[in-house]
Coordinates of C-alpha atoms and ligand atoms in Angstrom, one line a residue:
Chain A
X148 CA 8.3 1.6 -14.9
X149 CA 8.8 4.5 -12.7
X150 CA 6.3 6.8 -12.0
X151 CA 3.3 6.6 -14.5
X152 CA -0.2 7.6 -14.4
X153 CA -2.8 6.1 -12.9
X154 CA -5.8 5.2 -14.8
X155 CA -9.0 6.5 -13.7
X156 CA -12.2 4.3 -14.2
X157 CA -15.1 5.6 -12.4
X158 CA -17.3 2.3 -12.0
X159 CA -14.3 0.2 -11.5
X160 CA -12.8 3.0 -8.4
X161 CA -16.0 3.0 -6.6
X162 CA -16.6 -1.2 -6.4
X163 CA -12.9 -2.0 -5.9
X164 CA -12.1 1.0 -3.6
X165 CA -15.2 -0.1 -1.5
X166 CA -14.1 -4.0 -1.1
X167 CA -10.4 -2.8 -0.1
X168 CA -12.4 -0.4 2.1
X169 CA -14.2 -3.6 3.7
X170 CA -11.2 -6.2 3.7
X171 CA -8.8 -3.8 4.9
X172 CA -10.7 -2.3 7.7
X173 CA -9.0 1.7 6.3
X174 CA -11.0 4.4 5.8
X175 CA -8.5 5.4 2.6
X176 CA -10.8 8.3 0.9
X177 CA -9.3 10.5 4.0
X178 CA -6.4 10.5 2.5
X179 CA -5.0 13.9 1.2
X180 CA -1.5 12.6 0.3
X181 CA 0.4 14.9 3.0
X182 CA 3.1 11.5 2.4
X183 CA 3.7 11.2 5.8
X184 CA 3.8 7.5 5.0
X185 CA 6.2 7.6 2.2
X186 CA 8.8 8.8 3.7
X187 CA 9.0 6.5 7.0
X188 CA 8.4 2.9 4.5
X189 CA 11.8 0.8 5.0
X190 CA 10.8 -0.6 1.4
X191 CA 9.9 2.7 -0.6
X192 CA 13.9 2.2 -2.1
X193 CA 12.5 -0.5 -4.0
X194 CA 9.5 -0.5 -5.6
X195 CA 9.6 1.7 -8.1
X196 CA 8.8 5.2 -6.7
X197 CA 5.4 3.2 -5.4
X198 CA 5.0 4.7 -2.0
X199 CA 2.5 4.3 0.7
X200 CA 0.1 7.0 0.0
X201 CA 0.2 6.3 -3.9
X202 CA -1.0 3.0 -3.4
X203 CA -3.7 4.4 -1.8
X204 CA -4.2 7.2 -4.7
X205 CA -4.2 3.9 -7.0
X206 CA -6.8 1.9 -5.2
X207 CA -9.1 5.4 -4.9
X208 CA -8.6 5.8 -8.8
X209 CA -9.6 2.1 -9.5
X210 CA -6.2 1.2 -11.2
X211 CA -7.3 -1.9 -10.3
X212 CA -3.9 -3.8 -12.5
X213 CA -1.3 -1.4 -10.9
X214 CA -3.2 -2.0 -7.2
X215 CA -2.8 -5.9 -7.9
X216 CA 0.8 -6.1 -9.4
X217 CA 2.8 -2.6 -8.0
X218 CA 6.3 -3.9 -6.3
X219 CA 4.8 -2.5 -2.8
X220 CA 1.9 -4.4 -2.9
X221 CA 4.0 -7.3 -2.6
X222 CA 7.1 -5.9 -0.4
X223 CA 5.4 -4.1 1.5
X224 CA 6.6 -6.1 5.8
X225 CA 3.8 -5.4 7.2
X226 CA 5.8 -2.9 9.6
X227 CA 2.9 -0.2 10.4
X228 CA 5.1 2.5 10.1
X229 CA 3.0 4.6 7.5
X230 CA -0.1 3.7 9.8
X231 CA 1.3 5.1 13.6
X232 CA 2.5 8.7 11.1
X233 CA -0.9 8.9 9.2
X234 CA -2.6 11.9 10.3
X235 CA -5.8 10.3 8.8
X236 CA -4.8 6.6 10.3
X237 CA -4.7 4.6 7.7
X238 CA -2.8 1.5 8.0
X239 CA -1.3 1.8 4.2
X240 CA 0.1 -2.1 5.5
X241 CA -3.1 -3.3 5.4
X242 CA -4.3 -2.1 2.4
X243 CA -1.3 -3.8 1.0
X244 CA -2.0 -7.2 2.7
X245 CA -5.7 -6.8 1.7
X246 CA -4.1 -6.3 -1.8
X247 CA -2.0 -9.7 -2.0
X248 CA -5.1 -11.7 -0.9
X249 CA -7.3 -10.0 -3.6
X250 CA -4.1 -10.4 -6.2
X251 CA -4.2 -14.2 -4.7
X252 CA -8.0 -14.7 -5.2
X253 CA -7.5 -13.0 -8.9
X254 CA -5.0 -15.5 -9.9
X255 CA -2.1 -13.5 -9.8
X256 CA 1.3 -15.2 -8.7
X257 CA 2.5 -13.8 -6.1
X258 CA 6.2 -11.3 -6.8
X259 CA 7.8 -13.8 -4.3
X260 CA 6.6 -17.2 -5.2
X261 CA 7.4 -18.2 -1.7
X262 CA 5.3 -15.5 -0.1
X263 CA 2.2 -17.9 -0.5
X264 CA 3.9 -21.4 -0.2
X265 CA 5.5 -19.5 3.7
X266 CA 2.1 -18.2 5.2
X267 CA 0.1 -21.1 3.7
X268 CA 2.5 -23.4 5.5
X269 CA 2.3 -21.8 8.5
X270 CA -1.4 -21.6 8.8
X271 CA -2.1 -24.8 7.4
X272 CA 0.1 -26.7 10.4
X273 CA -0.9 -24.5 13.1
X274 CA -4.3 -25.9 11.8
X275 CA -3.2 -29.2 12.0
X276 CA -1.3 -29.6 15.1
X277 CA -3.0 -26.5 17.2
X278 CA 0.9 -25.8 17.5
X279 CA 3.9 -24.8 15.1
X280 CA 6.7 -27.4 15.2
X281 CA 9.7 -25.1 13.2
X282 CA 11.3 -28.3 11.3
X283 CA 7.7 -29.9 10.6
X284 CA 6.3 -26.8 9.4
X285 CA 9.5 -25.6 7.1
X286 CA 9.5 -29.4 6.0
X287 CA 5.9 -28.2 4.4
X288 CA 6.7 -25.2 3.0
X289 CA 9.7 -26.9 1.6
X290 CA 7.5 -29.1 0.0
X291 CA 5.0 -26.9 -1.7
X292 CA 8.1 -24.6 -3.5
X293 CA 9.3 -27.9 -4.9
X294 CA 5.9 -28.7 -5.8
X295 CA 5.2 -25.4 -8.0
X296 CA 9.4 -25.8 -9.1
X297 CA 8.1 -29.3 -10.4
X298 CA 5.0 -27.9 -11.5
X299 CA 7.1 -25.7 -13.9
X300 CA 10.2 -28.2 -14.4
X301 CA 12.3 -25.8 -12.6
X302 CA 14.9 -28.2 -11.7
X303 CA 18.2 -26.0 -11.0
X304 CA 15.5 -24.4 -8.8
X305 CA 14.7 -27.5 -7.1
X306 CA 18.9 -27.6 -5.9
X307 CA 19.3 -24.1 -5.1
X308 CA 16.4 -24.6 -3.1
X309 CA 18.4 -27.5 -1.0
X310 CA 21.4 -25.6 -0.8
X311 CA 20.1 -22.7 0.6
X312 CA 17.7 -24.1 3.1
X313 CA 20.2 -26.3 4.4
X314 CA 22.7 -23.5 5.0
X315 CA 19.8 -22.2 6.7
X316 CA 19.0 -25.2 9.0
X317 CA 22.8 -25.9 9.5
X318 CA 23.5 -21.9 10.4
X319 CA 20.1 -22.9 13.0
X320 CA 21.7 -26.3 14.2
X321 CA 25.3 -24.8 15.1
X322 CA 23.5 -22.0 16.9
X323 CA 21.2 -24.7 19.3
X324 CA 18.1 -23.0 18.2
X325 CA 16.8 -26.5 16.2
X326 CA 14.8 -28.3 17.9
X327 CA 13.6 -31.7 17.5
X328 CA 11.0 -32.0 20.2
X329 CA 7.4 -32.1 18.8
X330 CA 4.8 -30.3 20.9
X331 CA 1.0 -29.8 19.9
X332 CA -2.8 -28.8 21.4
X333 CA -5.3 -31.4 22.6
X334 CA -8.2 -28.0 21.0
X335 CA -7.2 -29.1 17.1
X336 CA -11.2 -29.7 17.2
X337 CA -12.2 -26.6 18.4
X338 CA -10.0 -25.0 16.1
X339 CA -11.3 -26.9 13.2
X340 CA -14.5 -26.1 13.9
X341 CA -14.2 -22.3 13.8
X342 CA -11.9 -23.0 10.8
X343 CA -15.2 -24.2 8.7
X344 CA -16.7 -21.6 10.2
X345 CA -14.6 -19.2 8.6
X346 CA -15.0 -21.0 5.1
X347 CA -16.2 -18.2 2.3
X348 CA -15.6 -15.3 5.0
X349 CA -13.6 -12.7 2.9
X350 CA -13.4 -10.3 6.0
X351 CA -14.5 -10.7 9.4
Chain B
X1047 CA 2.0 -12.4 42.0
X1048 CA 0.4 -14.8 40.2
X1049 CA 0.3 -14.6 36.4
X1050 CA -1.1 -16.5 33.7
X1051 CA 1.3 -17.6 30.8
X1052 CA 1.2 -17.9 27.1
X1053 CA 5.0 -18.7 26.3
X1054 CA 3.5 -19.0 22.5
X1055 CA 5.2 -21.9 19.9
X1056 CA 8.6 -20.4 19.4
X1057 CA 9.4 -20.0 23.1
X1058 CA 9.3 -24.2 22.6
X1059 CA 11.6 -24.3 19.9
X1060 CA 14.3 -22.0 18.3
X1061 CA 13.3 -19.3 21.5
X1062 CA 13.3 -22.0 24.1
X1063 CA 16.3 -19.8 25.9
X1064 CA 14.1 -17.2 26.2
X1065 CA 11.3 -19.5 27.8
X1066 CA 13.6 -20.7 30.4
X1067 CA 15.2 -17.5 31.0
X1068 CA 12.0 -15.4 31.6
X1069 CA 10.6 -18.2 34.0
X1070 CA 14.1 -17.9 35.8
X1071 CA 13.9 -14.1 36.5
X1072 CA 10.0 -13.8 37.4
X1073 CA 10.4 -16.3 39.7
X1074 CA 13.4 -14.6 41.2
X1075 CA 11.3 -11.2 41.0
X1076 CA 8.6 -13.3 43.3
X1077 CA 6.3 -13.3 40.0
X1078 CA 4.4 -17.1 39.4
X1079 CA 3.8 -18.0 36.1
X1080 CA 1.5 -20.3 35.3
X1081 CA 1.5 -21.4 31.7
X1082 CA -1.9 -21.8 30.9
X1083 CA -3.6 -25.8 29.6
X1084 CA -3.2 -26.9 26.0
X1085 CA -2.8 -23.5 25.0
X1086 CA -2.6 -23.3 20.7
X1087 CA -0.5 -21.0 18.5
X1088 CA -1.9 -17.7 18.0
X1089 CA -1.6 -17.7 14.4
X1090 CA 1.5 -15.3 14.2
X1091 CA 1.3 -12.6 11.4
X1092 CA 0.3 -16.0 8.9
X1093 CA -3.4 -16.2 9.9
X1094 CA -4.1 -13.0 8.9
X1095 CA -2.6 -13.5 5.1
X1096 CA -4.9 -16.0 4.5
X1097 CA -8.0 -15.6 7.0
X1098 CA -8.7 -12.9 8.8
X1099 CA -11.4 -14.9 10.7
X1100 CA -8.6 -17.5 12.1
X1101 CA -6.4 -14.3 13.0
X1102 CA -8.6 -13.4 15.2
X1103 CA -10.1 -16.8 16.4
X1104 CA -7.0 -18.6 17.2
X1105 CA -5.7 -16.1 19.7
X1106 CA -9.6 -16.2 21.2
X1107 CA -9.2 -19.5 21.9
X1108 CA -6.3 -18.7 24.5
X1109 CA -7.7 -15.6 25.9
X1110 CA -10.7 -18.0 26.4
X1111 CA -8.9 -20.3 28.4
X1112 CA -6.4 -17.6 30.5
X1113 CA -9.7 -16.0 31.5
X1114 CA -11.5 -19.0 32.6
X1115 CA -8.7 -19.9 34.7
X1116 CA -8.8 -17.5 36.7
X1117 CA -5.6 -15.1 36.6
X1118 CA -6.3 -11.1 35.5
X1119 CA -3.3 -10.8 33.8
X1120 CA -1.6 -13.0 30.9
X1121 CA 1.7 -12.7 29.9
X1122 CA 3.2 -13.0 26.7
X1123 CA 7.1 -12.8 25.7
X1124 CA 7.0 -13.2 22.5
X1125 CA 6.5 -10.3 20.4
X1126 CA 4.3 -11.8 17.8
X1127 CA 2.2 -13.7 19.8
X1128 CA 1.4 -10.4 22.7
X1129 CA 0.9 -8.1 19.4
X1130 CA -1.9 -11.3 17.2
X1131 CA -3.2 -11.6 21.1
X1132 CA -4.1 -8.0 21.9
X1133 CA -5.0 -7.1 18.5
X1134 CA -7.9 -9.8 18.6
X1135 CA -8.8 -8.9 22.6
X1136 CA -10.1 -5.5 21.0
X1137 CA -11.1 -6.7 17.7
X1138 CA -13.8 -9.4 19.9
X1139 CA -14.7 -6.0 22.5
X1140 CA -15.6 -3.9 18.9
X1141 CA -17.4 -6.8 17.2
X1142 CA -19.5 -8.3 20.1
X1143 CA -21.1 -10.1 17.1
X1144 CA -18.1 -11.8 15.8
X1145 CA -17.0 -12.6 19.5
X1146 CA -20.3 -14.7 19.4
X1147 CA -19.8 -16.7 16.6
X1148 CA -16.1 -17.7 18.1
X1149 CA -17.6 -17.9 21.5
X1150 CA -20.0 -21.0 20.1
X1151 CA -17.1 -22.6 19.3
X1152 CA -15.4 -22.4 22.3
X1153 CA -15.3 -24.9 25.2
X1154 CA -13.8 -22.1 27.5
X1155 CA -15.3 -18.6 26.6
X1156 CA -13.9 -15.5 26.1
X1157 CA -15.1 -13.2 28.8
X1158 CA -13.0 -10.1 28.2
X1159 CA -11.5 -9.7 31.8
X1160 CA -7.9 -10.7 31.7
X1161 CA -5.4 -7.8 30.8
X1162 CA -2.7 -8.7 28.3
X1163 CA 0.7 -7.5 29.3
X1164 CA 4.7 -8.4 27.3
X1165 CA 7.1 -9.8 29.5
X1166 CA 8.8 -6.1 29.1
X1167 CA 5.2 -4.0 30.1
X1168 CA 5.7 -6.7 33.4
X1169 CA 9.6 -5.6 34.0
X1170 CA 9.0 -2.8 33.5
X1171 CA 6.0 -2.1 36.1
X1172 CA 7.4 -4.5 38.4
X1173 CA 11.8 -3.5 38.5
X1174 CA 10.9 -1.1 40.4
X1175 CA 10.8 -0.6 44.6
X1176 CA 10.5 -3.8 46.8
X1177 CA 11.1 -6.2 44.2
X1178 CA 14.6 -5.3 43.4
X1179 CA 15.9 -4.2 46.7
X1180 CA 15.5 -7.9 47.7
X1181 CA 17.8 -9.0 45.0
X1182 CA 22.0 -8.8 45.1
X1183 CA 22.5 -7.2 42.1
X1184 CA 26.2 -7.4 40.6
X1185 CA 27.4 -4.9 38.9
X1186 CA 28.0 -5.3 35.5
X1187 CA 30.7 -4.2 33.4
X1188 CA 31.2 -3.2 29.9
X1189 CA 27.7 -3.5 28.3
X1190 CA 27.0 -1.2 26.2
X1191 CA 23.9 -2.2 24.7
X1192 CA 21.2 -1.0 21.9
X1193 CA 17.9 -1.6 22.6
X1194 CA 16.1 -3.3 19.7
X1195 CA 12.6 -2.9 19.6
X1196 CA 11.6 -3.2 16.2
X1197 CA 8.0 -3.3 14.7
X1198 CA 5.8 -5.0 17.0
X1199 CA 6.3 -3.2 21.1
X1200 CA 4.8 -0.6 19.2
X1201 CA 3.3 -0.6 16.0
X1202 CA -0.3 -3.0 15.7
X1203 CA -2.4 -3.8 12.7
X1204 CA -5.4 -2.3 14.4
X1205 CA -5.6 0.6 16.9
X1206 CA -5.0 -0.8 20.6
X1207 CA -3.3 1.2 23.2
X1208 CA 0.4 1.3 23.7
X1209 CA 2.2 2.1 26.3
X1210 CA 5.7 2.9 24.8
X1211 CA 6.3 6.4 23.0
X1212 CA 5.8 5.0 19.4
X1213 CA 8.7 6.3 17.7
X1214 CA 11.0 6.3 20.4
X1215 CA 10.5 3.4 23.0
X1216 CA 12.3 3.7 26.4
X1217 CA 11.0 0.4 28.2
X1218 CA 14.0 -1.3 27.7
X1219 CA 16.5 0.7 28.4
X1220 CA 14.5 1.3 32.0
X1221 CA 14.5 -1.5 33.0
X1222 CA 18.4 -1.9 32.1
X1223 CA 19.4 1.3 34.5
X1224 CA 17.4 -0.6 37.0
X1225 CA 20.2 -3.1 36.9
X1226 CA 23.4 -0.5 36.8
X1227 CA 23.3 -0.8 32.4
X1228 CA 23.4 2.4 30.7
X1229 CA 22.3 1.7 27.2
X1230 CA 23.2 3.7 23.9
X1231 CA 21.2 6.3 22.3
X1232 CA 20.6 5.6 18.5
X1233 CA 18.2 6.0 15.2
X1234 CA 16.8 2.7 14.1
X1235 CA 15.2 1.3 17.4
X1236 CA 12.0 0.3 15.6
X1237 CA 13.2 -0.3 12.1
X1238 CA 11.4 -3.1 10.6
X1239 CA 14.2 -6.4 10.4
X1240 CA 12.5 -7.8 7.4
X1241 CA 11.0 -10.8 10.3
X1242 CA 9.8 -14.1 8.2
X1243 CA 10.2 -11.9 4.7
X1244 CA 14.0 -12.8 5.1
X1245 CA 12.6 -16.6 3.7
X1246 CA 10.5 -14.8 0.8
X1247 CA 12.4 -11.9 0.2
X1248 CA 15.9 -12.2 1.5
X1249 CA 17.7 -9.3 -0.2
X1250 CA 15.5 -6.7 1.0
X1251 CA 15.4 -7.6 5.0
X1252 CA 19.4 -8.6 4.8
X1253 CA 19.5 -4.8 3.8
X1254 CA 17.1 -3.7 6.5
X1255 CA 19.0 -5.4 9.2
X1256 CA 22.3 -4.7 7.9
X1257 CA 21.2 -0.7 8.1
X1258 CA 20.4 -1.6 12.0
X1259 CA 23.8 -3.0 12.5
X1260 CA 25.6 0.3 10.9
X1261 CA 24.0 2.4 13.2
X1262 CA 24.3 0.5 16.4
X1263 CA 28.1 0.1 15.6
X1264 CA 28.1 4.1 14.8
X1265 CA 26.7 4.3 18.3
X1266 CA 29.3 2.4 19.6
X1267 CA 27.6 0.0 20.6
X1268 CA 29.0 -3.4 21.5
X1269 CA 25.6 -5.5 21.7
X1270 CA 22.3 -5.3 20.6
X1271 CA 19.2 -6.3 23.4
X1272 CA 15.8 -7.2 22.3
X1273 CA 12.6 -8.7 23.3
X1274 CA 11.3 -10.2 20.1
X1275 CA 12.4 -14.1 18.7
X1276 CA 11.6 -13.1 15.5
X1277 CA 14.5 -9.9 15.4
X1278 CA 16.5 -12.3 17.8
X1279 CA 16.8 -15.2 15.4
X1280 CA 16.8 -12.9 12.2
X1281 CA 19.7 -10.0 14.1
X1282 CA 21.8 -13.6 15.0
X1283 CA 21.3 -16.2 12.0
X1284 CA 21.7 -13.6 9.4
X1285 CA 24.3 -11.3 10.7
X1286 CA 27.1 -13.1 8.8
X1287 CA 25.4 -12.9 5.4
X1288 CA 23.7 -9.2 5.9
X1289 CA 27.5 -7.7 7.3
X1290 CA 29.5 -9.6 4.4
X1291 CA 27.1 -8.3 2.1
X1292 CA 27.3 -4.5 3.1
X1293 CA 31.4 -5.3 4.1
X1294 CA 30.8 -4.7 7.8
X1295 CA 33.8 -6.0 9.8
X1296 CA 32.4 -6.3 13.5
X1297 CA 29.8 -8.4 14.5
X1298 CA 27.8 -7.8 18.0
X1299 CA 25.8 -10.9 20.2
X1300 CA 22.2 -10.5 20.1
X1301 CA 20.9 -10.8 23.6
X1302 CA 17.1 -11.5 25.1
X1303 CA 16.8 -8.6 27.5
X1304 CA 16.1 -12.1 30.4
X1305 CA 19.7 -12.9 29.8
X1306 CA 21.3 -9.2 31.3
X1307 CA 18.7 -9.5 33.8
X1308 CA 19.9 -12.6 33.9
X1309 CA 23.1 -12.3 34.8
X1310 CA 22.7 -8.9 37.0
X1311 CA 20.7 -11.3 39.2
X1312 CA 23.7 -13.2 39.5
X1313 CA 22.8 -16.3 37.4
X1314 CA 25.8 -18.4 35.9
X1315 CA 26.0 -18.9 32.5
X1316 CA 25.3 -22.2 32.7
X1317 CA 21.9 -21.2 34.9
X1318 CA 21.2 -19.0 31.9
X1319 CA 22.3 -21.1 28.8
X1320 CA 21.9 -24.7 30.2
X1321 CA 23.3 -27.0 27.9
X1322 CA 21.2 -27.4 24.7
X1323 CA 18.7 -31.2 24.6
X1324 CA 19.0 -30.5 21.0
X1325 CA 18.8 -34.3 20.3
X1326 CA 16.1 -35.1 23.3
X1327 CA 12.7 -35.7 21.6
X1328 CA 9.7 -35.5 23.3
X1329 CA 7.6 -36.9 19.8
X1330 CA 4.9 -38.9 21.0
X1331 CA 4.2 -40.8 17.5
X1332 CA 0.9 -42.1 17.7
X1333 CA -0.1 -38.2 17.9
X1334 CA 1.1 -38.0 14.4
X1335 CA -1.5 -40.8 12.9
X1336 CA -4.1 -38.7 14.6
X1337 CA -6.8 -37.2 12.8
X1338 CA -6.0 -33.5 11.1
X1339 CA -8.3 -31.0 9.8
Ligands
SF4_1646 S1 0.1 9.7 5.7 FE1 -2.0 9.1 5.5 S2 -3.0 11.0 4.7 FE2 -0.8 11.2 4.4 S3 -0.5 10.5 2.3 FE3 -0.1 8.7 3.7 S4 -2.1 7.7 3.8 FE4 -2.5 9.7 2.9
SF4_1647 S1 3.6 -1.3 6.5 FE1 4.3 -1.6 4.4 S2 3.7 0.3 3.4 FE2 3.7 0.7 5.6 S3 5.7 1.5 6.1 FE3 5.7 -0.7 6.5 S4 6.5 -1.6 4.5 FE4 5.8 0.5 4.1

C-alpha cells in the first residue's frame, strides 16, 4: 500500500472529523504535522508508513475508509507516546481507539480478530462478577474466538487455538502465577446500574 | 501512617507476590494498609474499548468507597489500576455533570478528597529519613538492575499530573540507592511491552519486548526491576519465545521492585516467595448461580 493519497471530501471531513473530535476528546485540527509523534510510535515499523500524525492528516481530510482500515488504527498499544511529545497535545492513541470503536460500530472486523473477542471478555466479566478472575475470564474469551472460528468453519483454527493457549496457561502454571481462587464484589448491582446507564452513550 | 488500599484484581491472582510483598514492606516501613470493602475492578485499559462511560464509572465506584472510609490517601500497586483510577479522579473533577450521574448510582459517593498515590510515588516519598534508619539494611551484592517503567508511571490517556520526568523516570532507581543498589543507566525505560496486545497481536509486542531485553543486556544489566504486573508477567512468560525469536542467548529474572526491598529489609526468601496455594480454592459456588448483569 505504502504511502498513497488521501482523499479529500469536504462534507464527509467536517462531520467525521467532528465525531472523532467528540469521542476522542483531541483537539486534532492543531495539528501542523511537525511528526513529533511519528517518530517516538513503537508500531510505526509496521503499518505501512501510517504514522501518528498522518492518521490525524486522514481523519482531518475525511478519508473516512483509510481512517477505519489503516494498519495503525488497529496496532496502534495505546502507549501515549505521540501524546506526552505533541507540541499541540494530541493523544494520536486515542484518536486511534476512538477509531476501532467507530470501525466496530461500522461493521468492520477488526485487523486482529481477537482484539474485540479480548476487551469484550474482559469488560463483560468484570461486569459480571465486579471482579476479574484470569482463568474465568480467558475461559470467555476462549470461547467467543471459537465461536467466530465456528462461525466461519475455521477448524484448523479452532486447534491452533488450543495449542497455543495451553502453552500459554501451562508456561503460567509452571511459573505459580495461575490461580484457581475465585474472588468477586458484593456492588455487581451498583455496577449494573450505571452500566444501563451508559447504554446508547457513545462518549461521556 | 494509615493508608487506604486498592490492591486491584491481578494483585489476587497471577500478581498475588506482589500483593503479599507490598503489604510485607509497608508494614515494615510503619505504613498500614487497609484494603478498602468490596472494592471492584477498575476496568483496566478494557472499559475504555468498549464504553467510555464504564471507564470512568467503575474506578468511581472505588474512589467512592476509599473516600467515604475515611483515609486521604489510596494506594494502588498496580500500574493499570493507579493509571484507570487517576485518570477518572480528574475526568469526575472536569465533568461535575457526569460525576452526578455516577454519583446517583452510588451507595458511597465520590467526594473528591482522597489523593491517589502508586506503591512507588509512596516509596518513594516515604524511603527517605526516619523511616529507613529504623531498619537493618543488608547490603546487597551483585544487582545490577534496569528499571522498567514502561508506559503507564508516566504516560495517561488524559492530562493528569505526573510526578516522574516523562521520558526519563528516576523513581525507581531512588528508591534502590536508598537500599545500597546502584541501578544501570539505559534507553528503553518506557518503551511500550506490547501489555494484553501480546494475546491479539503477538508478533509485534514479542518484538517490542525483545528490543527491551537487547538493550538492558547491552547495559549490562543482569536483571530487570519493575512496578507494573502487566510488564512483569509479559517481560517473564514471554521471555523465552521473544529471545529465541531475535536469537538472544541470556535471559534476566524479572523482579517487583517489593522483592529487592524485600530482601534489603532482610526478608528470607521464603518470607518473600511463600510457597505457592496454587491448588487452594477459595470458590464459594453458590456465588456462581447468582444473578449477573
Ligand atoms: S506531534 Fe502533534 S502536532 Fe506534531 S504531527 Fe504529531 S499530532 Fe501533529
Ligand atoms: S499511542 Fe499508538 S500511535 Fe501513539 S505512539 Fe503509542 S502506538 Fe503509536
Amino acid at each position: 500500500m505504502g504511502s498513497k493519497p488521501f482523499e479529500y471530501t469536504p462534507q464527509a471531513a467536517d462531520v467525521f472529523t467532528r465525531e472523532v473530535m467528540a469521542r476522542s476528546g483531541q483537539n486534532i485540527v492543531a495539528c501542523y504535522q511537525c511528526k513529533r509523534c511519528a517518530s517516538g510510535c513503537p508500531v510505526a515499523e509496521e503499518t505501512d508508513m501510517v504514522t501518528p500524525n498522518r492518521l490525524v492528516r486522514m481523519v482531518v481530510l475525511g478519508d473516512i475508509e483509510s481512517a477505519l482500515t489503516n494498519k495503525l488504527t488497529w496496532k496502534c498499544l495505546f502507549c501515549h507516546t505521540c501524546g506526552t511529545r505533541c507540541p499541540n497535545n494530541i493523544k494520536t492513541g486515542r484518536i486511534a481507539d476512538t477509531l476501532k470503536k467507530m470501525a466496530l460500530d461500522a461493521g468492520i472486523d477488526p485487523q486482529q480478530p481477537e482484539y474485540k473477542n479480548f476487551h469484550r471478555a474482559f469488560f463483560n466479566y468484570s461486569l459480571r462478577w465486579g471482579r476479574i478472575n484470569e482463568i474465568g475470564m480467558m475461559g470467555e474469551f476462549q470461547l467467543r474466538n471459537m465461536w467466530d472460528h465456528l462461525r466461519r468453519g475455521n477448524f484448523v483454527a479452532i486447534i491452533s487455538e488450543v495449542a497455543s493457549k495451553s502453552t500459554l496457561a501451562w508456561e503460567m502454571f509452571k511459573q505459580k502465577r495461575l490461580h484457581l481462587s475465585f474472588h468477586s464484589s458484593k456492588g455487581r448491582d451498583e455496577i449494573s446500574r450505571l452500566y444501563k446507564k451508559s447504554a446508547g452513550r457513545k462518549w461521556i | 501512617m494509615d493508608l487506604a488500599y486498592y490492591p486491584g484484581c491481578s494483585l489476587y491472582q497471577s500478581a498475588m507476590l506482589y500483593n503479599h510483598q507490598t503489604r510485607l514492606i509497608f508494614a515494615r516501613l510503619g505504613l498500614h494498609l487497609h484494603e478498602i470493602d468490596d472494592w471492584s475492578c477498575c476496568g483496566a485499559t478494557s472499559a475504555g474499548k468498549i464504553n467510555d462511560f464504564m471507564a470512568i464509572a467503575l474506578p468511581a465506584r472505588n474512589l467512592g468507597i476509599a473516600e467515604n472510609s475515611g483515609f486521604s490517601e489510596l494506594v494502588i500497586p498496580c500500574a493499570a489500576c493507579y493509571s484507570r483510577t487517576v485518570v477518572a479522579q480528574k475526568q469526575l473533577q472536569d465533568f461535575p455533570l457526569l460525576k452526578n450521574e455516577i454519583n446517583q448510582e452510588l451507595s458511597q459517593k465520590v467526594k473528591d478528597n482522597i489523593r491517589v498515590s502508586s506503591t512507588l510515588d509512596v516509596l518513594q516519598r516515604e524511603m527517605g529519613g526516619g523511616r529507613l534508619a529504623a531498619i537493618d539494611l543488608e547490603k546487597l551484592e551483585g544487582f545490577r538492575p534496569a528499571c522498567y517503567y514502561g508506559c503507564m508511571h508516566t504516560r495517561f490517556p488524559y492530562d493528569v499530573p505526573v510526578a516522574d520526568n516523562v521520558e526519563n523516570p528516576r523513581a525507581m532507581e531512588e528508591v534502590l540507592k536508598a537500599i545500597g543498589i546502584k541501578a544501570v543507566d539505559w534507553n528503553y525505560k518506557t518503551l511500550c511491552c506490547g501489555a494484553s496486545s501480546v494475546i491479539y497481536n503477538t508478533e509485534c509486542a514479542l518484538d517490542l519486548m525483545a528490543k527491551i531485553m537487547r538493550d538492558a543486556l547491552a547495559r549490562d544489566a543482569n536483571c530487570l526491576v519493575v512496578t507494573c504486573p502487566m510488564c512483569q508477567m509479559n517481560m517473564e512468560s514471554q521471555q523465552e519465545k521473544f529471545c529465541t525469536k531475535h536469537n538472544i542467548k541470556e535471559r534476566l529474572p524479572v523482579y517487583f521492585i517489593t522483592e529487592l526491598i524485600g530482601m534489603a529489609f532482610g526478608f528470607s526468601k521464603k518470607d518473600l516467595q511463600p510457597e505457592d496455594d496454587m491448588f487452594t480454592t477459595g470458590m464459594d459456588w453458590t456465588q456462581l448461580c447468582g444473578d449477573s448483569v
